[in-house]
CSV table of C-alpha atoms in Angstrom, one decimal:
chain,number,residue,atom,x,y,z
V,92,MET,CA,0.0,0.0,0.0
V,93,GLY,CA,2.0,2.9,1.3
V,94,ASP,CA,5.2,1.1,0.3
V,95,ARG,CA,4.5,1.1,-3.4
V,96,PRO,CA,6.9,4.0,-4.3
V,97,LEU,CA,9.6,2.1,-2.4
V,98,ILE,CA,8.9,-1.2,-4.2
V,99,TYR,CA,8.9,0.5,-7.6
V,100,ALA,CA,12.2,2.3,-6.8
V,101,GLY,CA,13.8,-1.0,-5.8
V,102,LEU,CA,12.5,-2.6,-9.0
V,103,PHE,CA,13.8,0.3,-11.1
V,104,LEU,CA,17.2,0.0,-9.4
V,105,PHE,CA,17.3,-3.7,-10.1
V,106,VAL,CA,16.4,-3.4,-13.8
V,107,ALA,CA,19.0,-0.6,-14.1
V,108,LEU,CA,21.7,-2.8,-12.6
V,109,VAL,CA,20.8,-5.8,-14.7
V,110,THR,CA,20.9,-3.8,-17.9
V,111,LEU,CA,24.1,-2.1,-16.8
V,112,PRO,CA,26.1,-3.5,-19.8
V,113,VAL,CA,23.6,-1.9,-22.2
V,114,TRP,CA,23.9,1.6,-20.7
V,115,GLN,CA,27.6,1.3,-20.2
V,116,GLY,CA,27.9,0.2,-23.8
V,117,ILE,CA,26.0,3.2,-25.0
V,118,ALA,CA,28.0,5.6,-22.8
V,119,ALA,CA,31.4,4.2,-23.7
V,120,GLN,CA,30.3,3.6,-27.4
V,121,SER,CA,31.7,0.0,-27.1
V,122,SER,CA,32.2,-1.7,-30.4
V,123,THR,CA,32.5,-5.4,-31.1
V,124,VAL,CA,35.9,-4.9,-32.6
V,125,GLY,CA,38.3,-6.9,-30.5
V,126,PRO,CA,42.0,-6.1,-29.7
V,127,GLU,CA,44.3,-5.8,-32.7
V,128,LEU,CA,47.4,-7.9,-32.8
V,129,LYS,CA,50.2,-7.6,-35.2
V,130,ALA,CA,51.4,-10.9,-36.7
V,131,PRO,CA,55.2,-11.2,-37.2
V,132,ALA,CA,56.1,-10.8,-40.9
V,133,HIS,CA,58.9,-13.3,-41.0
V,134,LYS,CA,57.1,-16.2,-39.4
V,135,LYS,CA,54.0,-17.8,-40.7
V,136,GLN,CA,53.6,-20.5,-38.0
V,137,CYS,CA,53.5,-20.3,-34.2
V,138,VAL,CA,54.7,-23.2,-32.1
V,139,ALA,CA,51.2,-24.6,-32.2
V,140,PRO,CA,48.2,-24.0,-34.4
V,141,ARG,CA,46.6,-20.5,-33.9
V,142,ALA,CA,43.2,-21.8,-32.7
V,143,TYR,CA,45.0,-23.9,-30.0
V,144,MET,CA,47.2,-21.0,-29.0
V,145,ARG,CA,44.2,-18.6,-28.7
V,146,GLU,CA,42.4,-20.9,-26.3
V,147,ALA,CA,45.1,-22.8,-24.5
V,148,HIS,CA,48.4,-21.0,-24.7
V,149,MET,CA,48.5,-21.0,-20.9
V,150,GLU,CA,48.6,-24.8,-20.9
V,151,LEU,CA,51.5,-24.8,-23.2
V,152,LEU,CA,53.4,-22.1,-21.3
V,153,MET,CA,52.8,-24.0,-18.0
V,154,ALA,CA,54.0,-27.2,-19.6
V,155,TRP,CA,57.1,-25.4,-20.9
V,156,ARG,CA,57.8,-23.9,-17.5
V,157,ASP,CA,57.4,-27.2,-15.6
V,158,GLY,CA,59.5,-29.1,-18.3
V,159,LYS,CA,62.3,-26.6,-18.3
V,160,VAL,CA,62.5,-25.9,-14.6
V,161,ARG,CA,62.0,-29.4,-13.3
V,162,LYS,CA,63.2,-31.7,-16.1
V,163,HIS,CA,65.7,-29.6,-18.0
V,164,GLU,CA,63.7,-29.9,-21.2
V,165,ARG,CA,65.2,-27.0,-23.0
V,166,HIS,CA,63.8,-27.7,-26.5
V,167,TYR,CA,60.3,-28.1,-27.8
V,168,THR,CA,59.5,-29.9,-31.0
V,169,ALA,CA,56.4,-28.6,-32.7
V,170,ALA,CA,54.0,-30.7,-34.7
V,171,ASP,CA,55.7,-29.8,-38.0
V,172,GLY,CA,59.1,-30.9,-36.7
V,173,THR,CA,60.6,-27.4,-36.0
V,174,VAL,CA,62.6,-27.3,-32.8
V,175,TYR,CA,62.2,-24.3,-30.6
V,176,ASN,CA,64.2,-23.0,-27.7
V,177,VAL,CA,61.9,-23.1,-24.6
V,178,SER,CA,61.8,-19.5,-23.5
V,179,LEU,CA,59.0,-17.1,-23.1
V,180,THR,CA,61.1,-14.0,-23.3
V,181,GLY,CA,63.7,-15.3,-25.7
V,182,THR,CA,61.6,-17.2,-28.2
V,183,CYS,CA,57.9,-16.0,-28.0
V,184,LEU,CA,58.5,-12.3,-27.3
V,185,THR,CA,61.9,-11.5,-28.8
V,186,GLN,CA,61.6,-13.5,-31.9
V,187,CYS,CA,58.0,-12.8,-32.9
V,188,HIS,CA,55.5,-11.0,-30.6
V,189,GLY,CA,57.6,-8.1,-29.3
V,190,SER,CA,56.7,-7.4,-25.7
V,191,LYS,CA,54.1,-8.0,-23.0
V,192,GLU,CA,52.5,-4.7,-23.6
V,193,LYS,CA,52.3,-5.1,-27.4
V,194,PHE,CA,51.0,-8.7,-27.3
V,195,CYS,CA,49.9,-10.3,-24.1
V,196,ASP,CA,48.3,-7.3,-22.5
V,197,ARG,CA,46.1,-6.6,-25.6
V,198,CYS,CA,43.8,-9.5,-25.1
V,199,HIS,CA,44.3,-9.9,-21.3
V,200,GLU,CA,43.2,-6.3,-20.7
V,201,TYR,CA,40.4,-6.6,-23.2
V,202,ALA,CA,38.9,-9.7,-21.7
V,203,GLY,CA,39.7,-8.8,-18.1
V,204,VAL,CA,41.8,-11.9,-17.7
V,205,SER,CA,43.6,-11.6,-14.4
V,206,ALA,CA,47.3,-11.1,-14.8
V,207,PRO,CA,49.1,-14.4,-14.7
V,208,ASN,CA,52.1,-14.9,-12.6
V,209,CYS,CA,54.5,-15.2,-15.6
V,210,TRP,CA,56.0,-11.8,-14.9
V,211,GLY,CA,57.0,-12.6,-11.4
V,212,CYS,CA,60.1,-14.3,-12.9
V,213,HIS,CA,60.2,-13.3,-16.6
V,214,THR,CA,61.0,-9.9,-18.1
V,215,SER,CA,59.4,-8.4,-21.1
V,216,PRO,CA,62.0,-7.5,-23.8
V,217,PRO,CA,62.8,-3.8,-23.9
V,218,ALA,CA,61.1,-1.7,-26.5
V,219,GLU,CA,62.3,-2.0,-30.1
V,220,PRO,CA,65.1,-4.5,-30.1
V,221,GLY,CA,66.2,-6.1,-33.5
V,222,GLY,CA,63.4,-8.7,-33.6
V,223,VAL,CA,60.6,-6.3,-33.0
V,224,ALA,CA,61.4,-4.1,-36.0
V,225,ALA,CA,60.2,-7.0,-38.1
V,226,VAL,CA,57.0,-7.2,-36.1
V,227,ALA,CA,56.4,-3.5,-36.5
V,228,ALA,CA,56.8,-3.9,-40.3
V,229,GLY,CA,54.3,-6.8,-40.3
V,230,GLY,CA,50.7,-6.2,-41.5
V,231,MET,CA,47.6,-6.4,-39.4
V,232,ARG,CA,46.3,-9.9,-38.7
Y,276,MET,CA,8.7,-39.0,-12.2
Y,277,ASP,CA,9.5,-35.4,-11.6
Y,278,LEU,CA,13.1,-36.2,-11.4
Y,279,LEU,CA,13.1,-38.1,-14.6
Y,280,SER,CA,11.1,-35.5,-16.6
Y,281,SER,CA,13.3,-32.6,-15.4
Y,282,PHE,CA,16.4,-34.6,-16.3
Y,283,LEU,CA,15.1,-35.4,-19.8
Y,284,ILE,CA,14.3,-31.7,-20.4
Y,285,MET,CA,17.8,-30.9,-19.2
Y,286,ALA,CA,19.3,-33.5,-21.4
Y,287,ALA,CA,17.4,-32.1,-24.4
Y,288,LEU,CA,18.7,-28.6,-23.6
Y,289,VAL,CA,22.2,-29.9,-23.6
Y,290,ALA,CA,21.8,-32.0,-26.7
Y,291,VAL,CA,20.2,-29.4,-29.0
Y,292,PRO,CA,23.1,-26.9,-29.1
Y,293,LEU,CA,25.6,-29.8,-29.2
Y,294,LEU,CA,23.9,-31.3,-32.3
Y,295,ALA,CA,23.5,-27.9,-33.8
Y,296,GLY,CA,27.2,-27.3,-33.2
Y,297,VAL,CA,28.2,-30.6,-34.8
Y,298,ALA,CA,25.8,-29.9,-37.8
Y,299,GLY,CA,27.2,-26.4,-38.0
Y,300,GLY,CA,24.0,-24.4,-38.0
Y,301,GLY,CA,21.5,-22.5,-35.9
Y,302,GLN,CA,24.2,-20.4,-34.3
Y,303,GLY,CA,22.2,-17.2,-34.9
Y,304,VAL,CA,19.2,-18.5,-33.1
Y,305,LEU,CA,21.2,-20.1,-30.3
Y,306,LEU,CA,23.6,-17.3,-29.6
Y,307,VAL,CA,21.5,-14.2,-30.5
Y,308,GLY,CA,17.8,-14.9,-30.9
Y,309,ILE,CA,17.2,-17.1,-27.9
Y,310,PRO,CA,19.3,-15.0,-25.5
Y,311,TYR,CA,17.5,-11.8,-26.5
Y,312,ALA,CA,14.1,-13.4,-26.1
Y,313,ALA,CA,15.0,-15.0,-22.8
Y,314,PHE,CA,16.4,-11.7,-21.4
Y,315,ALA,CA,13.3,-9.8,-22.5
Y,316,ILE,CA,11.1,-12.5,-20.8
Y,317,PHE,CA,13.2,-12.3,-17.7
Y,318,ILE,CA,12.9,-8.5,-17.3
Y,319,VAL,CA,9.3,-8.1,-18.3
Y,320,GLY,CA,8.2,-11.2,-16.4
Y,321,LEU,CA,10.0,-10.1,-13.3
Y,322,CYS,CA,8.6,-6.6,-13.4
Y,323,TRP,CA,5.1,-8.1,-13.9
Y,324,ARG,CA,5.4,-10.4,-10.9
Y,325,VAL,CA,6.8,-7.6,-8.6
Y,326,VAL,CA,4.2,-5.1,-9.7
Y,327,GLY,CA,1.5,-7.7,-9.1
Y,328,TRP,CA,2.8,-8.2,-5.6
Y,329,ALA,CA,3.1,-4.4,-5.0
Y,330,ARG,CA,-0.6,-4.0,-6.0
Y,331,SER,CA,-1.7,-6.7,-3.6
Y,332,PRO,CA,-3.2,-5.1,-0.5
Y,333,VAL,CA,-1.5,-5.5,2.8
Y,334,PRO,CA,-3.8,-3.5,5.1
Y,335,PHE,CA,-2.6,-4.9,8.4
Y,336,ARG,CA,0.6,-5.8,10.1
Y,337,ILE,CA,1.1,-9.5,9.9
Y,338,PRO,CA,4.8,-10.1,10.8
Y,339,THR,CA,5.8,-13.5,12.1
Y,340,THR,CA,7.0,-12.8,15.6
Y,341,CYS,CA,10.2,-14.7,16.5
Y,342,GLY,CA,11.0,-13.0,19.8
Y,343,GLN,CA,9.7,-10.8,22.7
Y,344,GLN,CA,7.4,-8.0,21.5
Y,345,LYS,CA,8.2,-4.5,22.6
Y,346,SER,CA,6.0,-3.8,25.6
Y,347,LEU,CA,7.0,-2.4,29.0
Y,348,PRO,CA,10.4,-0.6,29.2
Y,349,TRP,CA,11.8,-3.1,31.7
Y,350,ILE,CA,11.0,-6.1,29.6
Y,351,LYS,CA,13.8,-6.8,27.1
Y,352,SER,CA,12.4,-7.0,23.6
Y,353,ALA,CA,13.9,-8.7,20.5
Y,354,THR,CA,14.5,-5.7,18.3
Y,355,LEU,CA,15.5,-7.7,15.2
Y,356,ASP,CA,13.3,-10.8,15.6
Y,357,ASN,CA,10.2,-8.8,16.5
Y,358,PRO,CA,10.9,-5.3,15.3
Y,359,SER,CA,8.7,-2.5,16.5
Y,360,THR,CA,10.2,0.2,14.3
Y,361,GLY,CA,11.0,0.6,10.6
Y,362,THR,CA,14.7,0.5,11.3
Y,363,GLY,CA,14.3,-2.8,13.1
Y,364,ALA,CA,12.4,-4.2,10.2
Y,365,VAL,CA,15.2,-3.1,7.8
Y,366,GLY,CA,17.7,-4.8,10.1
Y,367,ARG,CA,15.6,-7.9,10.1
Y,368,MET,CA,15.3,-7.9,6.3
Y,369,ALA,CA,19.1,-7.4,6.0
Y,370,LEU,CA,19.7,-10.4,8.2
Y,371,GLU,CA,17.2,-12.4,6.1
Y,372,VAL,CA,18.5,-11.4,2.7
Y,373,LEU,CA,22.2,-11.4,3.4
Y,374,LEU,CA,22.5,-14.1,6.0
Y,375,PHE,CA,19.3,-16.2,5.6
Y,376,ARG,CA,18.4,-15.9,9.3
Y,377,SER,CA,15.2,-17.9,9.0
Y,378,LEU,CA,17.1,-20.8,7.5
Y,379,PHE,CA,19.6,-20.6,10.4
Y,380,ARG,CA,16.7,-21.3,12.7
Y,381,ASN,CA,16.0,-24.5,10.9
Y,382,ASN,CA,15.7,-27.6,13.1
Y,383,ARG,CA,14.5,-31.1,12.8
Y,384,ALA,CA,13.4,-34.1,14.8
Y,385,GLU,CA,14.9,-37.6,14.4
Y,386,MET,CA,14.5,-41.0,16.1
Y,387,TYR,CA,17.8,-42.3,17.4
Y,388,GLY,CA,17.0,-45.8,18.6
Y,389,GLN,CA,14.3,-45.3,21.1
Y,390,ARG,CA,15.1,-41.6,21.7
Y,391,TYR,CA,13.3,-38.8,20.0
Y,392,VAL,CA,15.9,-36.1,19.4
Y,393,PHE,CA,15.1,-32.5,18.5
Y,394,GLY,CA,17.8,-30.1,17.5
Y,395,ASP,CA,19.4,-27.6,15.2
Y,396,SER,CA,20.0,-28.4,11.5
Y,397,LYS,CA,22.4,-26.0,10.0
Y,398,TRP,CA,23.5,-27.8,6.8
Y,399,LEU,CA,20.7,-26.5,4.6
Y,400,TRP,CA,21.6,-22.9,5.8
Y,401,LEU,CA,25.2,-23.4,5.1
Y,402,GLY,CA,24.6,-25.0,1.7
Y,403,ALA,CA,22.2,-22.3,0.7
Y,404,LEU,CA,24.4,-19.5,1.9
Y,405,ALA,CA,27.5,-20.9,0.1
Y,406,PHE,CA,25.5,-21.3,-3.1
Y,407,HIS,CA,23.8,-17.9,-3.2
Y,408,TRP,CA,27.0,-15.9,-2.3
Y,409,SER,CA,29.1,-17.7,-4.9
Y,410,LEU,CA,26.4,-17.3,-7.5
Y,411,LEU,CA,26.5,-13.6,-6.8
Y,412,VAL,CA,30.3,-13.4,-7.1
Y,413,ILE,CA,30.1,-15.4,-10.4
Y,414,VAL,CA,27.4,-13.2,-11.9
Y,415,LEU,CA,29.4,-10.1,-11.0
Y,416,ARG,CA,32.6,-11.6,-12.4
Y,417,HIS,CA,30.8,-12.2,-15.7
Y,418,LEU,CA,30.6,-8.4,-16.1
Y,419,ARG,CA,34.2,-8.5,-17.4
Y,420,LEU,CA,32.7,-10.1,-20.6
Y,421,PHE,CA,29.9,-7.6,-21.0
Y,422,VAL,CA,31.5,-4.3,-20.2
Y,423,GLN,CA,34.4,-2.6,-22.0
Y,424,PRO,CA,36.6,-1.3,-20.4
Y,425,VAL,CA,36.4,-3.7,-17.5
Y,426,PRO,CA,35.5,-1.9,-14.2
Y,427,ALA,CA,38.3,-2.1,-11.6
Y,428,CYS,CA,36.0,-3.6,-9.0
Y,429,VAL,CA,35.2,-6.5,-11.2
Y,430,LEU,CA,38.9,-7.2,-11.8
Y,431,ALA,CA,39.6,-6.9,-8.1
Y,432,LEU,CA,36.8,-9.4,-7.4
Y,433,GLY,CA,38.3,-11.8,-9.9
Y,434,LYS,CA,41.7,-11.4,-8.2
Y,435,VAL,CA,40.4,-12.1,-4.7
Y,436,ASP,CA,38.4,-15.1,-6.1
Y,437,SER,CA,41.5,-16.6,-7.6
Y,438,PHE,CA,43.6,-15.7,-4.6
Y,439,PHE,CA,45.5,-19.0,-4.4
Y,440,GLN,CA,46.7,-18.9,-8.1
Y,441,ILE,CA,46.2,-22.6,-8.6
Y,442,GLY,CA,46.9,-23.4,-12.2
Y,443,ALA,CA,46.4,-21.3,-15.3
Y,444,PRO,CA,43.8,-20.0,-15.8
Y,445,ALA,CA,43.7,-19.6,-12.0
Y,446,LEU,CA,41.1,-21.6,-10.1
Y,447,TYR,CA,38.2,-19.5,-8.9
Y,448,LEU,CA,37.2,-20.4,-5.4
Y,449,SER,CA,33.6,-19.5,-6.1
Y,450,ASN,CA,33.5,-22.1,-8.8
Y,451,VAL,CA,34.5,-24.8,-6.4
Y,452,ILE,CA,32.1,-23.6,-3.7
Y,453,VAL,CA,29.1,-23.3,-6.1
Y,454,LEU,CA,29.6,-26.8,-7.4
Y,455,CYS,CA,30.0,-28.3,-3.9
Y,456,ALA,CA,26.9,-26.4,-2.7
Y,457,LEU,CA,24.8,-27.4,-5.7
Y,458,MET,CA,25.8,-31.0,-5.4
Y,459,TYR,CA,24.8,-30.9,-1.7
Y,460,LEU,CA,21.5,-29.2,-2.4
Y,461,MET,CA,20.7,-31.8,-5.1
Y,462,LEU,CA,21.9,-34.9,-3.1
Y,463,ARG,CA,20.0,-33.6,-0.1
Y,464,ARG,CA,16.7,-33.9,-2.1
Y,465,LEU,CA,17.6,-37.4,-3.4
Y,466,TRP,CA,19.0,-38.8,-0.2
Y,467,ASP,CA,16.4,-37.9,2.4
Y,468,LEU,CA,13.3,-40.0,1.5
Y,469,ARG,CA,10.9,-37.7,3.4
Y,470,LEU,CA,12.2,-34.7,1.6
Y,471,ARG,CA,12.2,-36.6,-1.7
Y,472,TYR,CA,8.5,-37.3,-1.3
Y,473,ILE,CA,7.7,-33.6,-1.3
Y,474,CYS,CA,10.1,-32.6,-4.1
Y,475,GLN,CA,8.5,-31.5,-7.3
Y,476,PHE,CA,9.5,-30.9,-10.9
Y,477,SER,CA,10.4,-27.2,-10.2
Y,478,ASP,CA,12.8,-28.2,-7.4
Y,479,TYR,CA,14.8,-30.6,-9.6
Y,480,PHE,CA,14.6,-28.6,-12.7
Y,481,ALA,CA,16.1,-25.4,-11.2
Y,482,LEU,CA,18.9,-27.4,-9.6
Y,483,PHE,CA,19.6,-29.3,-12.8
Y,484,LEU,CA,19.7,-26.0,-14.7
Y,485,LEU,CA,22.1,-24.4,-12.2
Y,486,LEU,CA,24.3,-27.4,-12.1
Y,487,GLY,CA,24.4,-27.6,-15.9
Y,488,ILE,CA,25.3,-23.9,-16.1
Y,489,ALA,CA,28.0,-24.2,-13.5
Y,490,LEU,CA,29.5,-27.4,-15.0
Y,491,SER,CA,29.5,-26.1,-18.6
Y,492,GLY,CA,31.2,-22.9,-17.4
Y,493,VAL,CA,33.8,-24.8,-15.4
Y,494,LEU,CA,34.4,-27.1,-18.3
Y,495,MET,CA,35.0,-24.2,-20.6
Y,496,ARG,CA,37.4,-22.5,-18.2
Y,497,TYR,CA,39.4,-25.5,-17.1
Y,498,GLY,CA,38.7,-28.2,-19.6
Y,499,THR,CA,37.8,-27.8,-23.3
Y,500,ARG,CA,38.8,-24.1,-23.3
Y,501,VAL,CA,37.2,-21.3,-25.2
Y,502,ASP,CA,38.5,-18.2,-27.0
Y,503,VAL,CA,37.6,-15.6,-24.3
Y,504,VAL,CA,38.1,-12.7,-26.8
Y,505,ALA,CA,35.5,-14.2,-29.1
Y,506,VAL,CA,33.2,-14.7,-26.1
Y,507,LYS,CA,33.6,-11.1,-25.2
Y,508,GLN,CA,33.0,-9.9,-28.7
Y,509,LEU,CA,29.7,-11.8,-28.7
Y,510,ALA,CA,28.7,-10.5,-25.3
Y,511,ILE,CA,29.5,-6.9,-26.2
Y,512,GLY,CA,27.6,-7.3,-29.4
Y,513,LEU,CA,24.5,-8.5,-27.6
Y,514,ALA,CA,24.8,-5.7,-25.0
Y,515,THR,CA,25.1,-3.0,-27.6
Y,516,PHE,CA,22.5,-4.4,-30.0
Y,517,GLN,CA,24.9,-5.0,-32.8
Y,518,PRO,CA,25.2,-8.8,-32.5
Y,519,VAL,CA,28.1,-10.6,-34.2
Y,520,ILE,CA,29.0,-14.2,-34.1
Y,521,PRO,CA,32.8,-14.6,-34.0
Y,522,ALA,CA,34.5,-17.9,-34.9
Y,523,GLY,CA,36.1,-20.1,-32.3
Y,524,LEU,CA,33.3,-20.3,-29.7
Y,525,GLY,CA,33.4,-24.1,-29.6
Y,526,LEU,CA,30.8,-26.7,-28.7
Y,527,VAL,CA,30.3,-26.1,-25.0
Y,528,PHE,CA,29.7,-22.4,-25.2
Y,529,PRO,CA,26.3,-22.6,-26.9
Y,530,VAL,CA,25.2,-25.1,-24.3
Y,531,HIS,CA,26.1,-22.7,-21.5
Y,532,VAL,CA,24.2,-19.9,-23.3
Y,533,LEU,CA,21.1,-21.9,-23.9
Y,534,LEU,CA,21.0,-23.1,-20.3
Y,535,VAL,CA,21.4,-19.6,-19.0
Y,536,SER,CA,18.7,-18.4,-21.4
Y,537,THR,CA,16.4,-21.1,-20.2
Y,538,LEU,CA,17.0,-20.2,-16.6
Y,539,ALA,CA,16.3,-16.5,-17.3
Y,540,ALA,CA,13.1,-17.2,-19.2
Y,541,TYR,CA,12.0,-19.7,-16.6
Y,542,PHE,CA,12.8,-17.4,-13.7
Y,543,PRO,CA,9.7,-15.2,-13.5
Y,544,PHE,CA,7.3,-18.2,-13.5
Y,545,SER,CA,9.1,-20.3,-11.0
Y,546,LYS,CA,10.0,-20.5,-7.4
Y,547,LEU,CA,13.2,-18.7,-8.3
Y,548,MET,CA,11.2,-15.5,-8.0
Y,549,HIS,CA,12.0,-15.7,-4.3
Y,550,MET,CA,14.8,-13.3,-5.3
Y,551,GLY,CA,12.2,-10.6,-5.5
Y,552,GLY,CA,9.7,-12.2,-3.2
Y,553,VAL,CA,12.0,-12.2,-0.2
Y,554,PHE,CA,11.9,-8.4,-0.1
Y,555,LEU,CA,8.1,-8.4,-0.3
Y,556,SER,CA,7.1,-10.9,2.3
Y,557,PRO,CA,4.7,-9.1,4.6
Y,558,THR,CA,5.5,-11.6,7.4
Y,559,ARG,CA,9.1,-10.3,7.4
Y,560,ASN,CA,9.2,-6.7,6.2
Y,561,LEU,CA,6.6,-5.1,8.5
Y,562,ALA,CA,7.3,-3.7,11.9
Y,563,ASN,CA,5.2,-5.3,14.6
Y,564,ASN,CA,3.6,-2.1,15.9
Y,565,SER,CA,0.0,-3.1,15.9
Y,566,ARG,CA,-0.4,-2.3,19.6
Y,567,MET,CA,1.2,1.2,19.3
Y,568,LYS,CA,-0.4,2.4,16.1
Y,569,ARG,CA,-3.9,1.8,14.9
Y,570,HIS,CA,-4.0,0.4,11.3
Y,571,VAL,CA,-7.3,1.1,9.7
Y,572,ASN,CA,-8.3,-0.9,6.7
Y,573,PRO,CA,-8.0,1.8,4.0
Y,574,TRP,CA,-10.9,0.5,1.9
Y,575,ASN,CA,-13.4,0.2,4.7
Y,576,TYR,CA,-16.6,1.7,3.2
Y,577,PRO,CA,-18.8,3.8,5.4
Y,578,VAL,CA,-21.3,1.4,7.0
Y,579,LYS,CA,-24.8,2.7,7.4
Y,580,THR,CA,-25.7,2.3,11.1
Y,581,HIS,CA,-28.7,3.1,13.3
Y,582,THR,CA,-27.6,3.3,16.9
Y,583,TYR,CA,-29.9,2.7,19.9
Y,584,ALA,CA,-29.7,6.4,20.8
Y,585,GLU,CA,-31.0,7.3,17.3
Y,586,TRP,CA,-33.7,4.6,17.5
Y,587,GLU,CA,-34.8,5.9,20.9
Y,588,GLU,CA,-35.0,9.4,19.5
Y,589,GLU,CA,-37.1,8.3,16.6
Y,590,PHE,CA,-39.7,6.5,18.7
Y,591,ARG,CA,-39.4,8.7,21.8
Y,592,ASP,CA,-43.1,9.6,21.8
Y,593,LYS,CA,-44.3,6.1,21.5
Y,594,LEU,CA,-41.9,4.8,24.1
Y,595,THR,CA,-43.0,7.5,26.5
Y,596,MET,CA,-46.7,6.7,25.9
Y,597,ALA,CA,-46.1,3.0,26.5
Y,598,GLY,CA,-44.3,3.8,29.7
Y,599,ILE,CA,-41.0,2.2,28.7
Y,600,PRO,CA,-38.0,3.6,30.5
Y,601,LEU,CA,-35.7,5.7,28.4
Y,602,ASP,CA,-31.9,5.8,28.5
Y,603,GLU,CA,-31.7,9.5,27.8
Y,604,ALA,CA,-34.2,11.7,29.6
Y,605,LYS,CA,-35.1,14.7,27.5
Y,606,ASN,CA,-34.8,17.9,29.4
Y,607,ASP,CA,-37.7,19.9,28.4
């Protein structure tokens, strides 16, 4: 009875909260364009297929870490027979992907993926070493 | 029978998107059409139910009294369990909504050999509390997929939730808790025969849906994997009314979406409406002040009365002539 304004106010608040992504999307003019990643020009193939890397790179990196630190497995043989040096900084970033800010953070920040503990031990290569120039020259994916 | 039918419906809800995924069709309906329809049903249906309750008359104070009423100043009253003021009622509601106080008072009687034992039973309270709070955390965490840029509080919540950094992606504690709590709530219904006897379709179906949603989500995060960037593109597209269906969503994701859509569309018509109803139960949200304040039924219509005094006045002459004694002597 006398509580109707209160009930309607609560209902309005609930609906506003539930539809928050809509209002926020309008306010921030969110688009469905995801983060842009630059593919290295000189390499056509990652250590594993792209679809696998997009979904499960963390599995591979954890397997690399455990293998190298605990079993001294310093080399990784890809499915196509190429042998890679097991190193996040040395192989992944320096040879192809540039740096944490230019590659990892793009998607991790976009999707709000909590920062993994990779960077407690590893360092990101400094800006613009030799390998990254080729990345910068590469086209958009 | 209820168990079987709810399980079969649940199985169909899992099978349809899986078959569609294998056949490679129907993604537009499954990932855009049904979610929009379900969300519209959820919002409109929920408002319709709450407005219906708000329009229901509650003319009198009918709170359940769970403690000493406020009376004389030297008698200690239960201000939260039998509130006499609006503030007390708000406190009681807060305890009910946030901590499930009425469930905490749950008790049961059992025969132990020849002894009839009557005591507290807190397991249901604990399971319900664990489930509801982890569900809230999980729903809030999902904002990271619907909002761009991600609010700092959502990121902080995810960090706290994955505090122990077990594995990669880090294990969310709320995922573990919600699965354990749901399993308990389900097994409790199956295990206890007296409880199972009174369980109905809606009880099992809601639990199956929630279990399916939690399991498919957990499977995507820790098992089959899903491209989170693609998921976020889809979610942002839905939220900003420019739907896109990116590649790489996998087989499990449409199952998760269909189950959530089913839950949302089922919500307003089911016992799940206790989410809104808990705030509107007149036996909880009213202050027990019936003895301090007079509550008049607001739609009492004016009743036409004819009192004895009026009757006496009308027939005064005849009464006097007949020699009948009068209540009110006329001073003339």
